[in-house]
Coordinates of C-alpha atoms in Angstrom, one line a residue:
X200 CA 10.1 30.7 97.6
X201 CA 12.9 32.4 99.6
X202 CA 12.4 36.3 100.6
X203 CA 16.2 36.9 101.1
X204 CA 16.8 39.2 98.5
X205 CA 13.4 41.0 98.1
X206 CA 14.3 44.2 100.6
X207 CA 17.6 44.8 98.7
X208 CA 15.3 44.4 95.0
X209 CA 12.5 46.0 96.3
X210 CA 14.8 49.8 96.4
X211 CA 15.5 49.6 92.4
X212 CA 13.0 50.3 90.0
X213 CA 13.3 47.3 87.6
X214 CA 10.9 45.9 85.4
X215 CA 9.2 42.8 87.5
X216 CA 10.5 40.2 84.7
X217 CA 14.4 41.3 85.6
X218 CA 14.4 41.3 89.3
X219 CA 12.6 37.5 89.1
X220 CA 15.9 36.6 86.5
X221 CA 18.2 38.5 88.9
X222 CA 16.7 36.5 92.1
X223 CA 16.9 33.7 90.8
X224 CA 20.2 34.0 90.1
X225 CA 21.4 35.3 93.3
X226 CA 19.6 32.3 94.9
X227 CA 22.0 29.8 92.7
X228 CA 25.0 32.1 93.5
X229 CA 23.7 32.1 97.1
X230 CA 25.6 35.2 98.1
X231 CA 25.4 37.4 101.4
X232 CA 23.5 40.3 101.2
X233 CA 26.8 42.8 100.7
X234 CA 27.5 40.9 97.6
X235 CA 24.1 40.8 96.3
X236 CA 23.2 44.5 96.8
X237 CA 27.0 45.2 94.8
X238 CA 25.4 43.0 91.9
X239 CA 22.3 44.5 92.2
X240 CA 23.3 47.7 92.2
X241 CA 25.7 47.1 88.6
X242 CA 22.5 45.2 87.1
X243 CA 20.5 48.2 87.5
X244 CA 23.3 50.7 86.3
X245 CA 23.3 48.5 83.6
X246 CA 20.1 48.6 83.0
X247 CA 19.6 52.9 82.9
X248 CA 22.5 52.6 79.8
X249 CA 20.5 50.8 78.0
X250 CA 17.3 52.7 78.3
X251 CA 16.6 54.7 75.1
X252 CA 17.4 58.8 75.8
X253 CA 14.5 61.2 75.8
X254 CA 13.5 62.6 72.3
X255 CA 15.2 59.1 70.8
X256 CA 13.6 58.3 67.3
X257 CA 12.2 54.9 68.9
X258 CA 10.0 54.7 65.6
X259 CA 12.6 55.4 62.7
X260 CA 15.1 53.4 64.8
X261 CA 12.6 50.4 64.7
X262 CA 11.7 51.2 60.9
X263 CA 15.0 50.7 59.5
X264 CA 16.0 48.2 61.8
X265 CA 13.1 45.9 60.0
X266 CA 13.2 47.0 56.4
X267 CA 16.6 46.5 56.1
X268 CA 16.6 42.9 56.9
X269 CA 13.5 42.5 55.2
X270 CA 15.8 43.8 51.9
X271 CA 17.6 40.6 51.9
X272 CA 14.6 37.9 52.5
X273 CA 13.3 35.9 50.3
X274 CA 9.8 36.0 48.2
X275 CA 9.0 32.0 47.7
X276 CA 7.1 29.7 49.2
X277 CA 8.5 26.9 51.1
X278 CA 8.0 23.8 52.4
X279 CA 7.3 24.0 56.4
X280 CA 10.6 23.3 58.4
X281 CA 10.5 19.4 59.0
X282 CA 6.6 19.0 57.4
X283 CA 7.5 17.8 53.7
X284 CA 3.9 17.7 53.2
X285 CA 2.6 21.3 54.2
X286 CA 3.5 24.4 51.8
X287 CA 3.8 27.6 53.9
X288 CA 4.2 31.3 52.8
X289 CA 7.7 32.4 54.0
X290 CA 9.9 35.4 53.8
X291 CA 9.0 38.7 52.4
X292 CA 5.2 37.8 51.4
X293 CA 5.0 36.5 55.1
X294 CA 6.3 39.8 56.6
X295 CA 3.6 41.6 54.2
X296 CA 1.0 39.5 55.6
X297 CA 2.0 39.5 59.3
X298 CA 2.2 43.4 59.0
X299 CA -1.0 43.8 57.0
X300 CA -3.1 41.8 59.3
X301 CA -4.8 39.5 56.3
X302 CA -8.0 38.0 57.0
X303 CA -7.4 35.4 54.8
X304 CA -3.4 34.5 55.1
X305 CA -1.9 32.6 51.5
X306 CA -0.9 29.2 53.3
X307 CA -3.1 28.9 57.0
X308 CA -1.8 26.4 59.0
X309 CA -2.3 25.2 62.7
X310 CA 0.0 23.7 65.5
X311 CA -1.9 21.4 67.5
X312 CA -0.3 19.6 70.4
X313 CA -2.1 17.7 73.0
X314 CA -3.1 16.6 76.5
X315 CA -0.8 14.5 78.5
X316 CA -3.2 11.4 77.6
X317 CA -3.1 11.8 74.1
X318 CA -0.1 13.0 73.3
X319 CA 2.4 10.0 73.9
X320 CA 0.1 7.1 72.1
X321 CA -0.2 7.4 68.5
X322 CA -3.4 5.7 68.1
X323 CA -5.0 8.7 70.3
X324 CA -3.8 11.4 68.7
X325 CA -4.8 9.7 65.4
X326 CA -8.0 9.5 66.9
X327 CA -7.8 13.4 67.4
X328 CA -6.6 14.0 63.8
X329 CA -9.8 12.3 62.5
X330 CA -11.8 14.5 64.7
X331 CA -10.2 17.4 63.3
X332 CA -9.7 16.6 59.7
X333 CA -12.0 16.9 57.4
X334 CA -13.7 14.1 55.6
X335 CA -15.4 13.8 52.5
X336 CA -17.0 11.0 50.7
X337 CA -14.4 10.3 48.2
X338 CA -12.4 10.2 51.2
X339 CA -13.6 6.8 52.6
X340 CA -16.0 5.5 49.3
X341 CA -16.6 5.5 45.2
X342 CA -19.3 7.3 44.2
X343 CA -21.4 6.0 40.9
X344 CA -24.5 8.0 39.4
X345 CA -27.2 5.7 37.6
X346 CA -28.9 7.7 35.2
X347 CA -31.1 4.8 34.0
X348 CA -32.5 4.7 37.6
X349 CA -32.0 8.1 38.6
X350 CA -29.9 7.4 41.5
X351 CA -26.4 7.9 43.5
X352 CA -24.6 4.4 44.5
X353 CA -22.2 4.9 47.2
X354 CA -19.7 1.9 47.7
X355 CA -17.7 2.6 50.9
X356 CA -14.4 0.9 51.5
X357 CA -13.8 -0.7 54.7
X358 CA -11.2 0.1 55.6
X359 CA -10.7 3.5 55.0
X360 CA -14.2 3.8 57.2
X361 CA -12.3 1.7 60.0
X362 CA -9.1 4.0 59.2
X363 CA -11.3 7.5 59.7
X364 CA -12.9 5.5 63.2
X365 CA -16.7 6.1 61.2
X366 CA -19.4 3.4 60.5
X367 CA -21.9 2.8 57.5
X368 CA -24.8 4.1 59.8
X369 CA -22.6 7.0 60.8
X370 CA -22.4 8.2 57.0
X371 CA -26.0 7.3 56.6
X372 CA -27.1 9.5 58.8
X373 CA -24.8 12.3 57.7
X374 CA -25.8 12.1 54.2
X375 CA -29.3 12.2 55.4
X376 CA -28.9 15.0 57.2
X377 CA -26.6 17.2 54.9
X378 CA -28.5 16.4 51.8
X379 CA -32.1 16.7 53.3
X380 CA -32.9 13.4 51.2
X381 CA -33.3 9.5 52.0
X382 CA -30.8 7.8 52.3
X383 CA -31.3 3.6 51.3
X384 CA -28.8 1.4 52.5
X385 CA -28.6 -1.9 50.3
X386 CA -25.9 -5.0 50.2
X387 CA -23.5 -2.8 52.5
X388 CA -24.2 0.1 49.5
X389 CA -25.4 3.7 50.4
X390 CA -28.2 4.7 47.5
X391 CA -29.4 8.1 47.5
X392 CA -32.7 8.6 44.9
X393 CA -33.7 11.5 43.4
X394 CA -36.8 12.0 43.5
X395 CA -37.1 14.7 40.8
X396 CA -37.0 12.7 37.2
X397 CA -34.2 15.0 36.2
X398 CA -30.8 15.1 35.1
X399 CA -29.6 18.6 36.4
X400 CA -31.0 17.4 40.0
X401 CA -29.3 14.5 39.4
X402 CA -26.0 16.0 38.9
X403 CA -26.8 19.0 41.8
X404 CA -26.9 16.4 43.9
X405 CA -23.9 14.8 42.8
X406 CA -21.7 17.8 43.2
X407 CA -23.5 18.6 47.0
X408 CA -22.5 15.3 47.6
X409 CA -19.1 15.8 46.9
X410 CA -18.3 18.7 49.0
X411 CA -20.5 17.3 52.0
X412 CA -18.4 17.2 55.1
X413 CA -19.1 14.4 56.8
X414 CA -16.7 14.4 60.1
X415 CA -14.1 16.7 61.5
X416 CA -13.8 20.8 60.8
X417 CA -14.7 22.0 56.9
X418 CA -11.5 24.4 57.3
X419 CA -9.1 22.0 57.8
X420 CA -8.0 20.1 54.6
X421 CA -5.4 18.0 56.6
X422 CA -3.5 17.0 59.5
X423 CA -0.1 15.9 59.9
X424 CA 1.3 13.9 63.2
X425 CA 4.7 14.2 64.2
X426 CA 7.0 12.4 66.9
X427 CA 8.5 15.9 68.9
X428 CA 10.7 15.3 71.8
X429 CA 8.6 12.4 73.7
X430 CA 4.9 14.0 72.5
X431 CA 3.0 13.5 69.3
X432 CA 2.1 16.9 67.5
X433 CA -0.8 17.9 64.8
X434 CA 0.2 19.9 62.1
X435 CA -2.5 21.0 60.1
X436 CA -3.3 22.6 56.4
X437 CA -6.1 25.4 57.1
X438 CA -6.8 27.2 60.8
X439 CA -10.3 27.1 62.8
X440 CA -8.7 28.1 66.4
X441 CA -12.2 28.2 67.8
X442 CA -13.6 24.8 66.9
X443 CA -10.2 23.0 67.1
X444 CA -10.0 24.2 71.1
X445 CA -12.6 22.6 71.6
X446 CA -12.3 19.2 70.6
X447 CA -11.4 16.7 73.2
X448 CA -7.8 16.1 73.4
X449 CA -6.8 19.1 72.3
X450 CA -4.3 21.1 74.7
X451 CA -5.9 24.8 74.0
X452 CA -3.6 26.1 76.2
X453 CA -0.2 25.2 74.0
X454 CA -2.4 25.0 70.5
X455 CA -0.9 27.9 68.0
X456 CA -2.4 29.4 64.7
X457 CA -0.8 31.7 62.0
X458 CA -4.0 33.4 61.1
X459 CA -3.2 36.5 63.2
X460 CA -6.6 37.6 62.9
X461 CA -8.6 34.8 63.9
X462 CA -6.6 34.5 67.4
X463 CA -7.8 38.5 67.7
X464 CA -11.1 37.4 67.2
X465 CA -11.2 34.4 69.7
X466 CA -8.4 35.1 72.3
X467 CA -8.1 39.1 72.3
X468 CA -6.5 41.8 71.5
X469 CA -3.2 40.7 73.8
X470 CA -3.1 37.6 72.3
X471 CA -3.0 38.7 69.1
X472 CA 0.0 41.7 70.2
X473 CA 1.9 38.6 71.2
X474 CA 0.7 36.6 67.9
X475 CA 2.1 39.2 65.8
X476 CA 5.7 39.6 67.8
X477 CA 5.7 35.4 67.7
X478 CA 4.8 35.1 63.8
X479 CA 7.7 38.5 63.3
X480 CA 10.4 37.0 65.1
X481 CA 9.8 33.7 63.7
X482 CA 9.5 35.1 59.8
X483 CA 13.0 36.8 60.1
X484 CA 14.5 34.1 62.0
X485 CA 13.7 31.6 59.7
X486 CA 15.6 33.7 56.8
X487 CA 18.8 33.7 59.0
X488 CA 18.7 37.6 60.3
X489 CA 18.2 39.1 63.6
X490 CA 16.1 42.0 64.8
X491 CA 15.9 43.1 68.3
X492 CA 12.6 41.8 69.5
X493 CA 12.0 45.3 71.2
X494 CA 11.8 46.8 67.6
X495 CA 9.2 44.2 66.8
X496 CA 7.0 44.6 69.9
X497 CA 7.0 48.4 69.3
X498 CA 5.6 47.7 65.9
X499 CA 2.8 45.4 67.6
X500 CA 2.1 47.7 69.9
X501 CA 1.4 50.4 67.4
X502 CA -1.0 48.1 65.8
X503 CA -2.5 46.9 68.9
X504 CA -2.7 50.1 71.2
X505 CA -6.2 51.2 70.0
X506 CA -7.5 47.2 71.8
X507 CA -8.3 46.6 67.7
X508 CA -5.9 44.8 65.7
X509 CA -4.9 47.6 62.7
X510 CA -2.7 47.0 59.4
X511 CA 0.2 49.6 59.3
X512 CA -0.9 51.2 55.8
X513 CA -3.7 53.3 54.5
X514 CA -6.2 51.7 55.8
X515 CA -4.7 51.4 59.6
X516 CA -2.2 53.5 61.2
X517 CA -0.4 55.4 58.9
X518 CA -4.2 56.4 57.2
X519 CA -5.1 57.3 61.2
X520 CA -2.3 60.0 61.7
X521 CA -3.5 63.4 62.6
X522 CA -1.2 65.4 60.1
X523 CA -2.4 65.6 56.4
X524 CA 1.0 66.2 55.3
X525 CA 2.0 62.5 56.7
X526 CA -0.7 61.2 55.6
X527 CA -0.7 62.5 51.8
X528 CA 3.3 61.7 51.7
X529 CA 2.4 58.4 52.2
X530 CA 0.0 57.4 49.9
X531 CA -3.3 58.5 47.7
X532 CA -1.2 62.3 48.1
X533 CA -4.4 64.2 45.9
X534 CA -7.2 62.3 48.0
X535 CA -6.0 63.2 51.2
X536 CA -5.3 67.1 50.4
X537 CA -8.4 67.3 48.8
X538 CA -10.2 65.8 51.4
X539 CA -8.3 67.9 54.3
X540 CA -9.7 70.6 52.1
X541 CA -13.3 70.3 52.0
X542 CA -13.0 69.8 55.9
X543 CA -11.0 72.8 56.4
X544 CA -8.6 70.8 58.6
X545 CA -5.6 72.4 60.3
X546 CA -2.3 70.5 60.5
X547 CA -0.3 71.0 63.7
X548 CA 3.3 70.3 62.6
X549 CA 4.1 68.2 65.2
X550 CA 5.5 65.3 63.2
X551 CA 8.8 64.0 61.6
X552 CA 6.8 64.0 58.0
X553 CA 5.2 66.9 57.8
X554 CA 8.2 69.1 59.3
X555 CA 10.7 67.5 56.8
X556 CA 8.2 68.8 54.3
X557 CA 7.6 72.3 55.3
X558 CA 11.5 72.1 56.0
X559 CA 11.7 72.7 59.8
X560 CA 13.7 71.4 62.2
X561 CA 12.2 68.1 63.6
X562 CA 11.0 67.6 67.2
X563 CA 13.3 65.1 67.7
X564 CA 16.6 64.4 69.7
X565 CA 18.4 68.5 70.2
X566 CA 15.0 69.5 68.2
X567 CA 12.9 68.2 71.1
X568 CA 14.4 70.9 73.2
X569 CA 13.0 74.6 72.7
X570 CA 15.1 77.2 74.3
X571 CA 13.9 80.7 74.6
X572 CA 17.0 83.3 75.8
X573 CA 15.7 86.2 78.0
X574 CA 17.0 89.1 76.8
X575 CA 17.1 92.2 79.1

């Protein structure tokens, strides 16, 4: 990598991720060193005007700047762009969830894409899918119960076993092991027997049967492949980020979730800062408007900054501010006076809230400045 412009970069104070844009720019131009310290020198002029002025309202600025937008979004559910078969939450609701940090998101769904060996032959990444998807019996055989003989009869089909990559023994062993039970096999027929001469154990063991996961991850109800570019891709109904990375094939590296939450709880608390920007940015995109991504990555910060992942709302950061006044004019206003109360706690005033309510000038922009005249 050439060095030629690093003394003249070196002198400005710019954030690491512009002077690598501006070098490698300069390197295409391939000016002299006059010229390049000229175009340095308007970057970085450029640069100080669009820095935000001190006592700037960065939060009401970023506020409006997303609930505005999110005004005009709308509150269905849609189809995933280019997946007919998928349903994803979209819009508004999405925004909610993204914002509210839901454990459990409406419509989870994974984007899977794979190593270099897997990715370009379908057959392999078919072979992937039917690690990852889960498989139940109905998926792959009819089930029959035989009351006269009190016993399950399990007639697989061939070639959905061949098409899931599984053989009888394989399921055999499966049942055997999930339902804690023997397992007969008879005439290319599974038979399970209960041993218990009853109907009820009968029919327990008929319904365990049913939702008995035989291959691939419980979570994930299905998987999609798609042709993207020159690479096959996985699309999937349901999210486990933790099993799925580790499932041969899998490219953990380039593999993306929607469940917020579950990448905080596996990848960090910087993953999930840039999980909540991605998902953001994505949301409003895909309804047609545009917010400055700056707006977006002060709101994840805000949720982020404390190294837990927090909601924005009562129960995260606006039920976490110091001033009771902000805190009661948001929500639950009798709780949290009454509480503040019994604790005999002392609000500062040194919010936008809580001055707006007492009717004070706000320490913000010509209100951030105190000026005290010394009179003689």
């Amino acid at each position: 990598m050439s060095v030629k412009y690093d003394d003249i970069l070196d002198k400005y104070p710019l954030p690491s991720s512009v002077k690598a844009e501006l070098k490698a720019e300069l390197e295409k131009l391939g000016v002299n060193k006059t010229t390049a310290r000229k175009i340095v020198e308007r970057c970085y002029q450029a640069y100080l005007a669009n820095l935000m002025e001190p006592g700037e309202a960065a939060g009401i600025v970023a506020a409006q700047s997303i609930g505005e937008p999110g005004t005009q979004m709308t509150m269905r559910t849609f189809h995933y762009a280019g997946v007919a078969e998928i349903d994803v939450t979209l819009g508004l609701p999405r925004l909610i969830e993204i914002l509210d940090v839901r454990k459990n998101p409406s419509t989870p769904m994974m984007t899977i894409r794979l190593t270099e060996e897997y990715a370009k032959d379908r057959n392999k990444a078919r072979e992937v899918a039917n690690r990852i998807e889960a498989t139940y019996i109905l998926d792959i055989a009819d089930i029959a119960t035989d009351i006269r003989h009190m016993r399950i009869i399990i007639s697989p089909d061939e070639k959905a076993l061949e098409r899931k990559q599984l053989t009888l023994e394989e399921v055999k062993k499966r049942l055997e092991k999930g339902l804690k039970t023997e397992v007969i096999e008879e005439d290319g027929r599974l038979i399970i027997p209960i041993t218990e001469p009853s109907y009820k154990a009968l029919m327990d063991t008929f319904d365990k049967l049913k939702k008995l996961v035989l291959a691939g991850i419980k979570e994930i109800r299905r998987v999609i492949i798609r042709k993207e570019d020159d690479e096959y891709v996985l699309y999937t109904e349901g999210s486990n980020l933790k099993k799925v990375m580790k499932i041969k094939g899998v490219d953990p590296t380039r593999t993306l979730t929607n469940d917020i939450y579950e990448i905080y709880e596996v990848l960090g608390i910087e993953a999930a800062r840039n999980a909540v920007i991605r998902e953001a940015i994505s949301t409003l995109e895909e309804q047609g408007l545009e917010v400055n991504v700056r707006h977006i990555m002060l709101v994840a910060d805000v949720m982020t900054a404390d190294g837990e992942l927090k909601q924005i709302g009562r129960h995260g950061v606006a039920g976490e501010k110091q001033s009771i006044l902000a805190r009661a004019a948001f929500e639950m206003t009798v709780n949290n006076l009454l509480d503040a109360a019994v604790r005999g706690e002392i609000d500062r005033l040194s919010g936008i809230t809580e001055n707006i309510i007492v009717g004070q000038p706000i320490k913000l922009g010509t209100g951030d400045v105190e000026l005290i005249a010394k009179l003689r």
